[in-house]
Amino acid sequence: MTVELVAEDGIRFATRATGLLAAFNARGVLAATDVHVARRLGRLGGEGDEQVLLAAALVVRALRAGSVCLDLAAVDRTVLAEGDEVVDTSDLPWPDPEPWTAACAASPLTAGDDQGATGRPLRLVDGLLYLDRYWRQEQQVRDTLAQRAVAAPPGVDADRLRGALDRLFPARPDAPDDAQRRAVAVCTLRWTSVLAGGPGTGKTTTVATLLAVLRDQDPTLRIALAAPTGKAAARMQEALAEVDLPDADRARIAGLSASTIHRLLGPIYGSSRFRHDRHRHLPFDVVVVDETSMVSLTLMARLLEAVRPDARLVLVGDPDQLASVEAGAVLGDLVAAPAGPEPELDRALDAVGAPGPPVRGGVTVLDRTWRFHGTIARLAAAIRAGDADEAVAALRAGEHDVVFVEDSDLTTRDPGGLQELRADVVGTAGETELAALDGDAALALERLDEHRLLCAHRRGPYGVSRWAADVERWLLESGPVADRDEEWYPGRPLLVTANDHDRGIYNGDTGVVIGTSRGPRAAFARGGAPVEIAPSLLDGIATVYAMTVHRAQGSQFARVSVVLPPADSPLLTRELLYTAVTRARVRVRLVGSEDAVRAAIARPIGRASGLRRRL
């Protein structure tokens, strides 16, 4: 079946759509592809009820927005369009939830929770409508975690564990801030554990200590370190190498390397499956996954089936940050899921000197921030808690580490009040160019990370493309140190847009061009000495004078400036604002309106999922 598309005012319409599908498509709630899939399913399954077809189309749309399913009883009457605006749909003919749910349940397209493999494309479970594939993945994740939870716990030498904890946490065995000690013990005593916490709360230190403790228990343990992106994997490996440990414990974890989850599982060319699965498990005794908030439901399902039942799995991340760009918010579901007490684990924790509140679901949350303090910490906490008044008070406090540039109109070429932003950008670029001209890669990379300009949008007056062009103009007007007529001029900030495993650079990495006696080289930080690569060997490289908040996730900078879009931007969410603010170590500058700040905090990302309630 073909669906004709017509472009009008930037919206694409399915011209053959009728009834509810046409109405929701015309308003921009449904894309033409959503309509196409729904109509195709209807034809294949013999379903003509337009309410059912609307539900199917909305499920497809929900997946694109990051949800795993559609809650038929709580579909928001103000649905966000795919563009950069909010579409008021209160006057659209939304079906009543009860008869809508009944129609979907009676449809030949839909199977229920108590039915096995039926070949039907939809599943309706507890009022949640899924595409069958995602329901099966959610079931697999739930069942695997449940099986791991009821298995006999790993064998541990309690006396040796207590001795290791006393050695690695010598100054504060009974201090109230010793959540790290308790987290290490939980992860040692459990097959599956979750280590949650915001930026700078010591997650990396805890993981490094945990690995040393596990190798102290058994020096032969095979350990795998993984992350959802190459950039995150590289950062994880670098950060672990920098953790200060006693020499003997440092030796226990020496030589560990990190990879992407995809590379760990072994991709099969031309297939969505992996070499390692339920039939061929990963050959590791411990698997640690960093930045788990970025792991989609699909990838988590693939990972869980590949991990041996008798291998420890440690999931690390910040559930308050931006979630995966694909469907699912698994880490958030795991942290928020209701879980019963584990008295045997609590007794074991007391026995090794790691007392504390009852552990539920193997989740430990680190909440003491070591990276930043003062007003940045106050602002981040207010955003995370959804307290807009407190966040605005922190912005208006007039402290040196948080600056609020109130400007509701950033559409002009040179908005007022941005002289300090311009000075920051030009100053940082100038210092980076000077170091790059001298061929000092380490100093150039250090200067590059002194300040970063972040945007929520890619395009438009509030987007990366516009602000990057403004920065280039500012630099030209200031009189650049380097000759920008050449493509690879010293000081050019670089963004990697494609993974290059051969050269060890990954999508999202940033670097800088430096001048050397051999000609220009692209330098990238890699823990120790920077990696220098000839430009002719690089592909997938862009100039990065500004970047999206999504791109910045997992990175940190001394100072950060954040350009907020208008309050009605659907991209402006609590998680995006929190992620942006917590990229800074020393200073945050927010450019936008109070309305935008309040709108972001009032708009947490609502990803529909049945995992949290069914774990």
Coordinates of C-alpha atoms in Angstrom, one line a residue:
M1 CA 0.0 0.0 0.0
T2 CA 1.3 3.5 -0.8
V3 CA 0.5 6.6 1.1
E4 CA 0.8 9.9 -0.7
L5 CA 2.6 12.6 1.2
V6 CA 2.0 16.3 0.7
A7 CA 4.2 19.0 2.3
E8 CA 2.4 22.1 3.6
D9 CA 3.9 24.6 6.0
G10 CA 6.6 22.1 7.0
I11 CA 4.1 19.3 7.9
R12 CA 3.7 16.1 5.9
F13 CA 0.3 14.8 5.4
A14 CA -1.0 11.3 4.4
T15 CA -3.6 12.4 1.8
R16 CA -5.5 9.1 1.8
A17 CA -6.0 9.1 5.5
T18 CA -9.6 9.5 6.7
G19 CA -11.5 9.9 9.9
L20 CA -9.6 10.0 13.1
L21 CA -6.3 9.3 11.4
A22 CA -6.8 12.3 9.1
A23 CA -7.8 14.6 11.9
F24 CA -4.7 13.7 14.1
N25 CA -2.4 13.8 11.1
A26 CA -3.7 17.2 10.0
R27 CA -3.0 18.7 13.4
G28 CA 0.6 17.3 13.4
V29 CA 0.1 14.8 16.2
L30 CA 0.6 11.9 13.8
A31 CA 3.2 11.8 11.1
A32 CA 2.5 10.2 7.7
T33 CA 4.6 7.2 8.7
D34 CA 2.4 6.6 11.7
V35 CA -0.7 6.7 9.6
H36 CA 0.9 4.4 7.0
V37 CA 1.8 1.7 9.6
A38 CA -1.7 1.8 11.2
R39 CA -3.5 1.5 7.9
R40 CA -1.2 -1.3 6.8
L41 CA -1.8 -3.2 10.0
G42 CA -5.5 -2.7 9.6
R43 CA -5.5 -4.1 6.1
L44 CA -3.3 -7.1 7.0
G45 CA -5.4 -7.9 10.2
G46 CA -8.8 -7.2 8.8
E47 CA -9.4 -4.3 11.3
G48 CA -11.5 -1.3 10.1
D49 CA -12.3 0.3 13.5
E50 CA -10.8 3.8 13.3
Q51 CA -10.4 4.0 17.0
V52 CA -8.2 0.9 17.0
L53 CA -6.2 2.2 14.0
L54 CA -5.7 5.6 15.8
A55 CA -4.4 3.7 18.9
A56 CA -2.0 1.7 16.6
A57 CA -0.7 4.9 15.0
L58 CA -0.3 6.5 18.4
V59 CA 1.7 3.5 19.6
V60 CA 4.1 3.9 16.7
R61 CA 4.4 7.6 17.5
A62 CA 5.0 6.9 21.2
L63 CA 7.9 4.7 20.3
R64 CA 9.5 7.5 18.3
A65 CA 9.1 9.7 21.3
G66 CA 10.8 7.2 23.6
S67 CA 7.9 5.4 25.2
V68 CA 7.6 1.7 25.1
C69 CA 3.8 1.6 25.0
L70 CA 0.7 3.8 25.0
D71 CA -1.4 4.3 28.2
L72 CA -4.9 4.5 26.8
A73 CA -6.3 6.0 30.0
A74 CA -3.8 8.8 30.2
V75 CA -3.1 10.0 26.7
D76 CA -2.2 13.6 27.1
R77 CA -4.8 15.9 25.5
T78 CA -1.9 18.3 24.7
V79 CA 0.3 16.1 22.6
L80 CA 3.7 17.4 21.5
A81 CA 4.2 17.5 17.7
E82 CA 7.4 16.3 16.1
G83 CA 8.5 19.8 15.3
D84 CA 9.6 22.6 17.7
E85 CA 6.2 23.6 19.0
V86 CA 3.5 22.4 21.2
V87 CA 0.2 21.5 19.5
D88 CA -3.0 22.1 21.5
T89 CA -5.1 19.0 20.7
S90 CA -7.9 19.5 23.3
D91 CA -10.4 20.0 20.5
L92 CA -9.5 16.8 18.7
P93 CA -12.0 13.9 18.8
W94 CA -10.2 11.8 21.4
P95 CA -12.0 8.5 22.1
D96 CA -13.3 7.9 25.6
P97 CA -10.7 5.7 27.4
E98 CA -13.0 2.8 28.5
P99 CA -14.7 2.0 25.1
W100 CA -11.4 2.7 23.4
T101 CA -9.6 0.1 25.5
A102 CA -12.5 -2.3 25.0
A103 CA -12.3 -1.8 21.2
C104 CA -8.6 -2.5 21.2
A105 CA -9.0 -5.6 23.4
A106 CA -11.6 -7.0 21.0
S107 CA -9.5 -6.3 17.9
P108 CA -8.1 -9.1 15.8
L109 CA -4.8 -7.1 15.9
T110 CA -4.5 -7.4 19.7
A111 CA -3.4 -10.2 22.0
G112 CA -3.5 -10.2 25.8
D113 CA -1.0 -10.8 28.6
D114 CA -2.2 -14.4 29.0
Q115 CA -1.6 -15.4 25.4
G116 CA 1.6 -16.7 24.1
A117 CA 3.0 -16.1 20.6
T118 CA -0.1 -15.3 18.5
G119 CA 1.4 -13.5 15.5
R120 CA -0.8 -10.5 16.4
P121 CA 1.1 -7.1 16.1
L122 CA -0.4 -5.5 19.3
R123 CA -0.5 -6.4 23.0
L124 CA -2.9 -4.9 25.5
V125 CA -1.8 -5.4 29.1
D126 CA -3.3 -3.5 32.1
G127 CA -4.5 -0.7 29.8
L128 CA -1.1 -0.4 28.1
L129 CA -1.0 -0.9 24.4
Y130 CA 2.3 -2.3 22.9
L131 CA 3.7 -3.4 19.7
D132 CA 4.2 -7.1 20.3
R133 CA 8.0 -6.9 19.9
Y134 CA 8.4 -4.4 22.7
W135 CA 6.0 -6.2 25.0
R136 CA 8.1 -9.3 24.6
Q137 CA 11.3 -7.4 25.3
E138 CA 9.8 -5.9 28.4
Q139 CA 8.7 -9.3 29.6
Q140 CA 12.2 -10.7 29.0
V141 CA 13.8 -8.0 31.0
R142 CA 11.4 -8.5 33.9
D143 CA 11.7 -12.3 33.9
T144 CA 15.5 -12.2 33.7
L145 CA 15.8 -9.8 36.5
A146 CA 13.3 -11.8 38.6
Q147 CA 15.2 -15.0 38.0
R148 CA 18.5 -13.4 39.0
A149 CA 16.9 -11.9 42.1
V150 CA 15.7 -15.2 43.5
A151 CA 18.9 -17.2 42.7
A152 CA 21.2 -18.1 45.6
P153 CA 23.5 -15.1 46.3
P154 CA 27.2 -15.3 45.2
G155 CA 29.6 -16.9 47.5
V156 CA 31.6 -14.3 49.4
D157 CA 34.3 -14.5 52.1
A158 CA 32.7 -12.0 54.6
D159 CA 35.8 -11.6 56.7
R160 CA 37.9 -10.8 53.6
L161 CA 35.2 -8.4 52.3
R162 CA 35.1 -6.5 55.6
G163 CA 38.9 -6.3 55.6
A164 CA 38.9 -4.9 52.1
L165 CA 36.3 -2.4 52.9
D166 CA 38.2 -1.3 56.0
R167 CA 41.3 -0.9 53.9
L168 CA 39.7 1.1 51.2
F169 CA 37.5 3.2 53.4
P170 CA 39.9 3.6 56.4
A171 CA 38.9 7.1 57.6
R172 CA 35.2 6.7 57.9
P173 CA 34.0 3.1 58.6
D174 CA 30.9 4.3 60.4
A175 CA 30.5 7.8 58.9
P176 CA 27.0 8.7 57.6
D177 CA 28.4 9.8 54.2
D178 CA 29.8 6.3 53.6
A179 CA 27.3 5.4 51.0
Q180 CA 30.2 4.3 48.7
R181 CA 31.3 1.6 51.2
R182 CA 27.7 0.3 51.4
A183 CA 27.3 0.4 47.6
V184 CA 30.5 -1.7 47.1
A185 CA 29.2 -4.2 49.6
V186 CA 25.8 -4.4 47.9
C187 CA 27.3 -5.0 44.5
T188 CA 29.6 -7.7 45.9
L189 CA 26.8 -9.6 47.7
R190 CA 24.2 -9.5 44.9
W191 CA 24.1 -10.8 41.3
T192 CA 22.3 -7.7 40.0
S193 CA 22.8 -4.3 41.5
V194 CA 22.1 -0.7 40.5
L195 CA 24.5 2.2 41.4
A196 CA 22.6 5.4 40.9
G197 CA 23.7 9.0 41.5
G198 CA 24.1 12.4 39.9
P199 CA 27.3 13.8 38.3
G200 CA 30.2 14.0 40.7
T201 CA 28.7 11.8 43.4
G202 CA 31.6 9.2 43.2
K203 CA 30.1 6.5 41.0
T204 CA 33.4 6.0 39.2
T205 CA 35.4 5.8 42.4
T206 CA 32.8 3.3 43.8
V207 CA 33.1 1.2 40.6
A208 CA 36.9 1.1 40.7
T209 CA 36.9 0.2 44.4
L210 CA 34.3 -2.5 43.8
L211 CA 36.4 -4.1 41.1
A212 CA 39.4 -4.1 43.4
V213 CA 37.3 -5.7 46.1
L214 CA 36.0 -8.4 43.7
R215 CA 39.5 -9.2 42.5
D216 CA 40.6 -9.4 46.1
Q217 CA 37.9 -12.0 46.6
D218 CA 39.0 -13.9 43.4
P219 CA 42.0 -12.7 41.4
T220 CA 40.8 -14.8 38.4
L221 CA 37.5 -13.0 37.9
R222 CA 37.0 -11.9 34.3
I223 CA 35.6 -8.4 34.1
A224 CA 33.9 -6.6 31.3
L225 CA 33.3 -2.8 31.2
A226 CA 30.8 -1.4 28.8
A227 CA 28.7 1.7 28.0
P228 CA 26.1 2.5 25.4
T229 CA 28.3 4.7 23.3
G230 CA 32.0 4.7 22.3
K231 CA 32.4 8.1 23.9
A232 CA 31.0 6.9 27.2
A233 CA 33.1 3.8 27.1
A234 CA 36.3 5.8 26.6
R235 CA 35.4 8.2 29.4
M236 CA 34.7 5.3 31.7
Q237 CA 38.1 3.7 31.0
E238 CA 39.9 7.1 31.5
A239 CA 38.0 7.8 34.7
L240 CA 38.7 4.4 36.2
A241 CA 42.4 4.9 35.4
E242 CA 42.5 8.2 37.4
V243 CA 40.9 6.8 40.6
D244 CA 43.3 6.9 43.5
L245 CA 43.7 3.4 45.0
P246 CA 46.4 1.7 47.1
D247 CA 49.1 0.2 44.9
A248 CA 48.0 -3.4 45.5
D249 CA 44.4 -2.6 44.7
R250 CA 45.4 -0.5 41.6
A251 CA 47.3 -3.5 40.3
R252 CA 44.2 -5.7 40.7
I253 CA 42.3 -3.7 38.1
A254 CA 45.2 -2.7 35.9
G255 CA 44.7 -3.3 32.2
L256 CA 40.9 -3.3 32.1
S257 CA 39.4 -1.7 29.0
A258 CA 35.9 -0.6 28.2
S259 CA 33.9 -1.1 25.0
T260 CA 30.4 -0.3 23.7
I261 CA 27.6 -2.7 24.7
H262 CA 27.2 -3.5 21.0
R263 CA 30.8 -4.4 20.6
L264 CA 30.8 -6.4 23.8
L265 CA 27.8 -8.5 22.5
G266 CA 29.3 -8.9 19.0
P267 CA 27.2 -7.5 16.3
I268 CA 26.3 -9.7 13.3
Y269 CA 26.5 -7.9 10.0
G270 CA 23.1 -7.4 8.4
S271 CA 21.2 -8.6 11.6
S272 CA 19.8 -7.0 14.7
R273 CA 20.9 -9.9 16.7
F274 CA 24.3 -10.5 18.4
R275 CA 26.8 -13.3 18.6
H276 CA 26.3 -13.5 22.4
D277 CA 22.8 -14.3 23.4
R278 CA 20.9 -16.7 25.6
H279 CA 22.5 -19.6 23.8
R280 CA 26.1 -18.3 23.9
H281 CA 26.7 -16.3 27.0
L282 CA 29.4 -13.7 27.5
P283 CA 32.5 -15.2 29.0
F284 CA 32.7 -12.8 31.9
D285 CA 32.2 -13.1 35.7
V286 CA 31.4 -9.4 36.2
V287 CA 29.8 -7.0 33.7
V288 CA 29.7 -3.3 34.6
V289 CA 27.6 -1.0 32.4
D290 CA 28.1 2.8 32.8
E291 CA 25.7 5.5 31.6
T292 CA 22.8 3.0 31.9
S293 CA 20.3 5.9 31.5
M294 CA 21.2 5.9 27.8
V295 CA 20.4 2.2 27.4
S296 CA 17.2 1.4 25.5
L297 CA 14.8 -1.4 26.3
T298 CA 15.8 -3.3 23.3
L299 CA 19.6 -3.1 24.1
M300 CA 18.9 -4.0 27.7
A301 CA 17.0 -7.1 26.7
R302 CA 19.9 -8.2 24.5
L303 CA 22.4 -7.6 27.2
L304 CA 20.5 -9.4 29.9
E305 CA 20.0 -12.5 27.9
A306 CA 23.8 -12.6 27.1
V307 CA 25.0 -12.2 30.7
R308 CA 25.5 -15.6 32.5
P309 CA 23.1 -16.2 35.3
D310 CA 26.1 -16.6 37.7
A311 CA 27.8 -13.4 36.6
R312 CA 27.5 -10.2 38.5
L313 CA 25.8 -7.3 36.6
V314 CA 26.3 -3.8 37.9
L315 CA 24.2 -1.0 36.2
V316 CA 25.6 2.5 36.8
G317 CA 24.0 5.8 35.9
D318 CA 22.0 8.9 36.7
P319 CA 18.2 8.2 36.4
D320 CA 17.5 12.0 36.4
Q321 CA 19.5 12.6 33.2
L322 CA 18.3 12.4 29.6
A323 CA 17.2 8.9 28.7
S324 CA 18.0 6.8 25.6
V325 CA 17.1 8.3 22.3
E326 CA 15.4 5.0 21.6
A327 CA 12.4 3.6 23.4
G328 CA 12.7 2.9 27.1
A329 CA 13.9 4.4 30.3
V330 CA 15.1 1.2 32.0
L331 CA 17.4 2.7 34.6
G332 CA 14.7 5.1 35.8
D333 CA 12.2 2.1 36.0
L334 CA 14.7 0.0 38.0
V335 CA 15.4 2.8 40.5
A336 CA 11.7 3.8 40.9
A337 CA 10.2 0.3 40.9
P338 CA 8.5 -0.8 44.1
A339 CA 10.6 -3.6 45.7
G340 CA 10.2 -5.6 48.9
P341 CA 12.8 -5.8 51.7
E342 CA 15.8 -8.1 51.5
P343 CA 16.5 -9.0 55.2
E344 CA 19.2 -11.5 54.4
L345 CA 21.1 -8.9 52.4
D346 CA 20.7 -6.4 55.2
R347 CA 22.1 -8.9 57.7
A348 CA 25.0 -9.6 55.4
L349 CA 25.7 -5.9 55.0
D350 CA 25.7 -5.4 58.8
A351 CA 28.1 -8.3 59.1
V352 CA 30.7 -6.7 56.8
G353 CA 30.4 -3.3 58.5
A354 CA 28.2 -1.6 55.9
P355 CA 25.0 -0.8 57.8
G356 CA 22.3 1.5 56.6
P357 CA 18.7 1.8 55.5
P358 CA 17.1 -1.3 54.0
V359 CA 18.2 -2.1 50.4
R360 CA 15.4 -2.6 47.9
G361 CA 15.9 -4.0 44.5
G362 CA 19.6 -3.9 44.8
V363 CA 19.6 -0.2 44.3
T364 CA 22.1 2.1 46.0
V365 CA 21.8 5.9 45.5
L366 CA 24.9 8.2 46.0
D367 CA 23.6 11.7 46.7
R368 CA 26.7 13.5 48.0
T369 CA 28.1 15.7 45.2
W370 CA 31.9 16.0 45.0
R371 CA 32.2 17.7 41.6
F372 CA 30.4 21.0 42.3
H373 CA 29.1 22.7 45.4
G374 CA 27.4 26.0 46.3
T375 CA 24.7 27.4 44.0
I376 CA 25.2 24.9 41.2
A377 CA 24.4 22.1 43.6
R378 CA 21.4 24.0 44.9
L379 CA 20.1 24.7 41.4
A380 CA 20.6 21.0 40.3
A381 CA 18.9 19.7 43.4
A382 CA 15.9 22.1 42.8
I383 CA 15.6 21.0 39.2
R384 CA 15.7 17.3 40.1
A385 CA 13.1 17.8 42.8
G386 CA 10.8 19.7 40.5
D387 CA 10.9 22.9 42.7
A388 CA 10.7 25.8 40.2
D389 CA 10.5 28.4 42.9
E390 CA 13.8 27.2 44.5
A391 CA 15.5 26.9 41.1
V392 CA 14.5 30.5 40.2
A393 CA 15.7 31.7 43.6
A394 CA 19.1 30.0 43.0
L395 CA 19.3 31.6 39.6
R396 CA 18.5 35.1 41.1
A397 CA 20.8 34.7 44.1
G398 CA 23.6 36.7 42.4
E399 CA 26.3 34.2 43.2
H400 CA 29.4 33.9 41.1
D401 CA 28.8 30.2 40.1
V402 CA 25.3 30.6 38.7
V403 CA 24.5 33.5 36.3
F404 CA 21.0 34.1 34.8
V405 CA 20.9 36.1 31.7
E406 CA 17.2 36.9 31.2
D407 CA 16.4 37.3 27.6
S408 CA 13.1 36.1 26.2
D409 CA 14.0 37.1 22.6
L410 CA 17.1 35.5 21.3
T411 CA 16.0 35.8 17.7
T412 CA 17.9 39.0 16.9
R413 CA 21.4 38.8 15.5
D414 CA 23.0 40.3 18.6
P415 CA 20.8 39.9 21.6
G416 CA 21.5 42.2 24.4
G417 CA 23.1 41.2 27.7
L418 CA 25.4 38.6 26.1
Q419 CA 28.7 40.5 26.3
E420 CA 30.0 38.2 29.0
L421 CA 29.0 35.1 26.9
R422 CA 30.8 36.5 23.9
A423 CA 33.9 37.3 26.0
D424 CA 33.9 33.7 27.4
V425 CA 33.6 32.2 24.0
V426 CA 36.2 34.5 22.4
G427 CA 38.6 34.2 25.3
T428 CA 38.5 30.4 25.5
A429 CA 38.9 30.1 21.7
G430 CA 41.9 32.5 21.8
E431 CA 43.6 30.5 24.6
T432 CA 43.0 27.3 22.7
E433 CA 44.4 28.6 19.5
L434 CA 47.6 29.9 21.2
A435 CA 48.2 26.5 22.8
A436 CA 47.4 24.8 19.5
L437 CA 49.8 27.0 17.5
D438 CA 52.5 26.0 20.0
G439 CA 51.7 22.3 19.3
D440 CA 50.8 21.7 23.0
A441 CA 48.0 19.2 22.6
A442 CA 47.4 18.7 26.3
L443 CA 47.1 22.4 27.0
A444 CA 44.9 23.0 24.0
L445 CA 42.5 20.3 25.0
E446 CA 42.4 21.7 28.6
R447 CA 41.6 25.2 27.3
L448 CA 39.0 23.8 25.0
D449 CA 37.1 22.3 27.9
E450 CA 37.2 25.6 29.9
H451 CA 33.9 26.7 28.4
R452 CA 31.1 25.0 26.3
L453 CA 28.0 26.6 24.7
L454 CA 25.0 24.2 24.9
C455 CA 21.7 24.4 23.1
A456 CA 18.5 22.3 23.3
H457 CA 17.7 22.6 19.6
R458 CA 19.8 21.8 16.5
R459 CA 18.3 24.4 14.2
G460 CA 16.5 27.6 14.4
P461 CA 17.2 30.8 16.4
Y462 CA 17.8 28.8 19.6
G463 CA 19.8 26.0 17.9
V464 CA 23.3 24.9 17.5
S465 CA 23.6 25.9 13.8
R466 CA 22.7 29.5 14.5
W467 CA 24.8 29.9 17.6
A468 CA 27.8 28.2 16.1
A469 CA 27.6 30.7 13.2
D470 CA 27.4 33.6 15.7
V471 CA 30.5 32.3 17.5
E472 CA 32.5 32.1 14.2
R473 CA 31.4 35.6 13.4
W474 CA 32.5 36.8 16.9
L475 CA 35.9 35.2 16.5
L476 CA 36.4 36.7 13.1
E477 CA 35.5 40.2 14.4
S478 CA 37.9 39.7 17.4
G479 CA 40.8 39.1 15.1
P480 CA 41.7 35.4 15.2
V481 CA 45.1 34.2 16.1
A482 CA 45.1 31.3 13.6
D483 CA 44.6 31.5 9.8
R484 CA 41.1 30.2 9.2
D485 CA 41.4 30.1 5.4
E486 CA 42.7 26.5 5.8
E487 CA 40.3 23.7 6.8
W488 CA 42.6 22.3 9.5
Y489 CA 43.6 25.5 11.2
P490 CA 45.2 25.3 14.7
G491 CA 42.6 25.7 17.4
R492 CA 39.7 24.4 15.4
P493 CA 37.4 22.6 17.8
L494 CA 36.3 19.2 16.5
L495 CA 33.3 17.0 17.1
V496 CA 33.4 13.3 16.0
T497 CA 30.2 12.3 14.4
A498 CA 30.9 8.6 13.6
N499 CA 32.7 5.8 15.5
D500 CA 36.2 5.0 14.3
H501 CA 37.3 1.9 16.3
D502 CA 40.6 1.6 14.5
R503 CA 41.7 5.0 15.8
G504 CA 39.9 4.9 19.1
I505 CA 37.6 7.9 18.6
Y506 CA 33.9 7.7 18.9
N507 CA 30.7 9.6 18.1
G508 CA 30.5 12.5 20.5
D509 CA 34.2 12.9 21.2
T510 CA 35.7 16.4 21.0
G511 CA 39.2 17.4 20.0
V512 CA 41.2 20.2 18.6
V513 CA 43.6 20.8 15.7
I514 CA 47.2 21.5 16.7
G515 CA 50.1 22.6 14.6
T516 CA 53.2 20.3 14.5
S517 CA 56.4 20.0 12.5
R518 CA 54.6 17.3 10.6
G519 CA 51.7 19.5 9.7
P520 CA 48.3 19.8 11.4
R521 CA 47.1 17.0 13.7
A522 CA 43.8 16.4 15.4
A523 CA 44.3 15.8 19.1
F524 CA 41.9 13.9 21.4
A525 CA 42.2 13.4 25.1
R526 CA 42.6 9.7 26.1
G527 CA 43.4 9.6 29.8
G528 CA 47.2 9.8 29.5
A529 CA 49.0 11.5 26.6
P530 CA 46.6 12.9 23.9
V531 CA 46.1 10.9 20.8
E532 CA 47.2 12.8 17.6
I533 CA 45.8 11.8 14.3
A534 CA 46.6 13.1 10.8
P535 CA 43.5 14.8 9.3
S536 CA 43.7 12.7 6.2
L537 CA 42.8 9.6 8.2
L538 CA 39.6 11.1 9.7
D539 CA 36.1 10.9 8.6
G540 CA 32.9 12.1 10.2
I541 CA 34.3 15.3 11.7
A542 CA 32.5 18.6 12.3
T543 CA 33.5 22.0 13.9
V544 CA 32.0 22.4 17.4
Y545 CA 31.6 25.9 18.6
A546 CA 28.3 24.9 20.1
M547 CA 26.7 21.5 20.8
T548 CA 23.4 20.0 21.9
V549 CA 22.8 19.0 25.5
H550 CA 22.3 15.5 24.3
R551 CA 25.8 15.5 22.8
A552 CA 27.3 16.9 26.0
Q553 CA 25.8 14.1 28.2
G554 CA 28.7 12.2 29.9
S555 CA 31.1 15.2 29.6
Q556 CA 32.0 18.0 31.9
F557 CA 33.4 21.4 31.5
A558 CA 34.7 24.2 33.8
R559 CA 32.1 26.7 32.6
V560 CA 28.9 26.1 30.7
S561 CA 26.5 28.5 29.0
V562 CA 23.0 27.1 28.2
V563 CA 20.7 28.7 25.6
L564 CA 17.1 27.9 26.5
P565 CA 14.4 27.8 23.9
P566 CA 11.0 29.4 24.5
A567 CA 8.7 27.9 27.2
D568 CA 6.6 26.1 24.6
S569 CA 9.4 24.1 23.1
P570 CA 8.7 20.3 23.5
L571 CA 12.4 19.7 23.8
L572 CA 12.6 21.8 27.0
T573 CA 12.2 19.2 29.8
R574 CA 13.3 18.8 33.3
E575 CA 15.8 16.1 32.4
L576 CA 17.4 18.3 29.7
L577 CA 17.8 21.3 32.0
Y578 CA 19.2 19.1 34.8
T579 CA 21.7 17.5 32.3
A580 CA 22.8 20.9 31.0
V581 CA 23.3 22.4 34.4
T582 CA 25.3 19.5 35.7
R583 CA 27.8 19.6 32.9
A584 CA 29.6 22.4 34.7
R585 CA 32.2 22.1 37.5
V586 CA 32.7 25.8 38.2
R587 CA 30.1 28.1 36.7
V588 CA 26.7 27.9 34.9
R589 CA 25.2 30.6 32.7
L590 CA 21.6 30.2 31.7
V591 CA 20.4 32.4 28.9
G592 CA 16.6 32.5 28.5
S593 CA 13.4 33.5 30.3
E594 CA 12.0 32.6 33.7
D595 CA 9.0 31.1 31.9
A596 CA 11.3 28.8 30.1
V597 CA 13.0 27.6 33.3
R598 CA 9.6 27.0 35.0
A599 CA 8.2 25.2 31.9
A600 CA 11.2 22.9 31.8
I601 CA 11.0 22.0 35.5
A602 CA 7.2 21.4 35.1
R603 CA 7.7 19.1 32.2
P604 CA 9.4 15.9 33.2
I605 CA 9.9 13.4 30.4
G606 CA 6.9 11.0 30.6
R607 CA 7.9 7.8 29.0
A608 CA 5.1 5.2 29.2
S609 CA 6.4 1.8 30.3
G610 CA 5.0 -1.2 32.1
L611 CA 8.4 -2.3 33.4
R612 CA 8.3 -0.2 36.6
R613 CA 4.9 -1.4 37.8
R614 CA 5.6 -5.1 36.9
L615 CA 9.1 -5.6 38.3

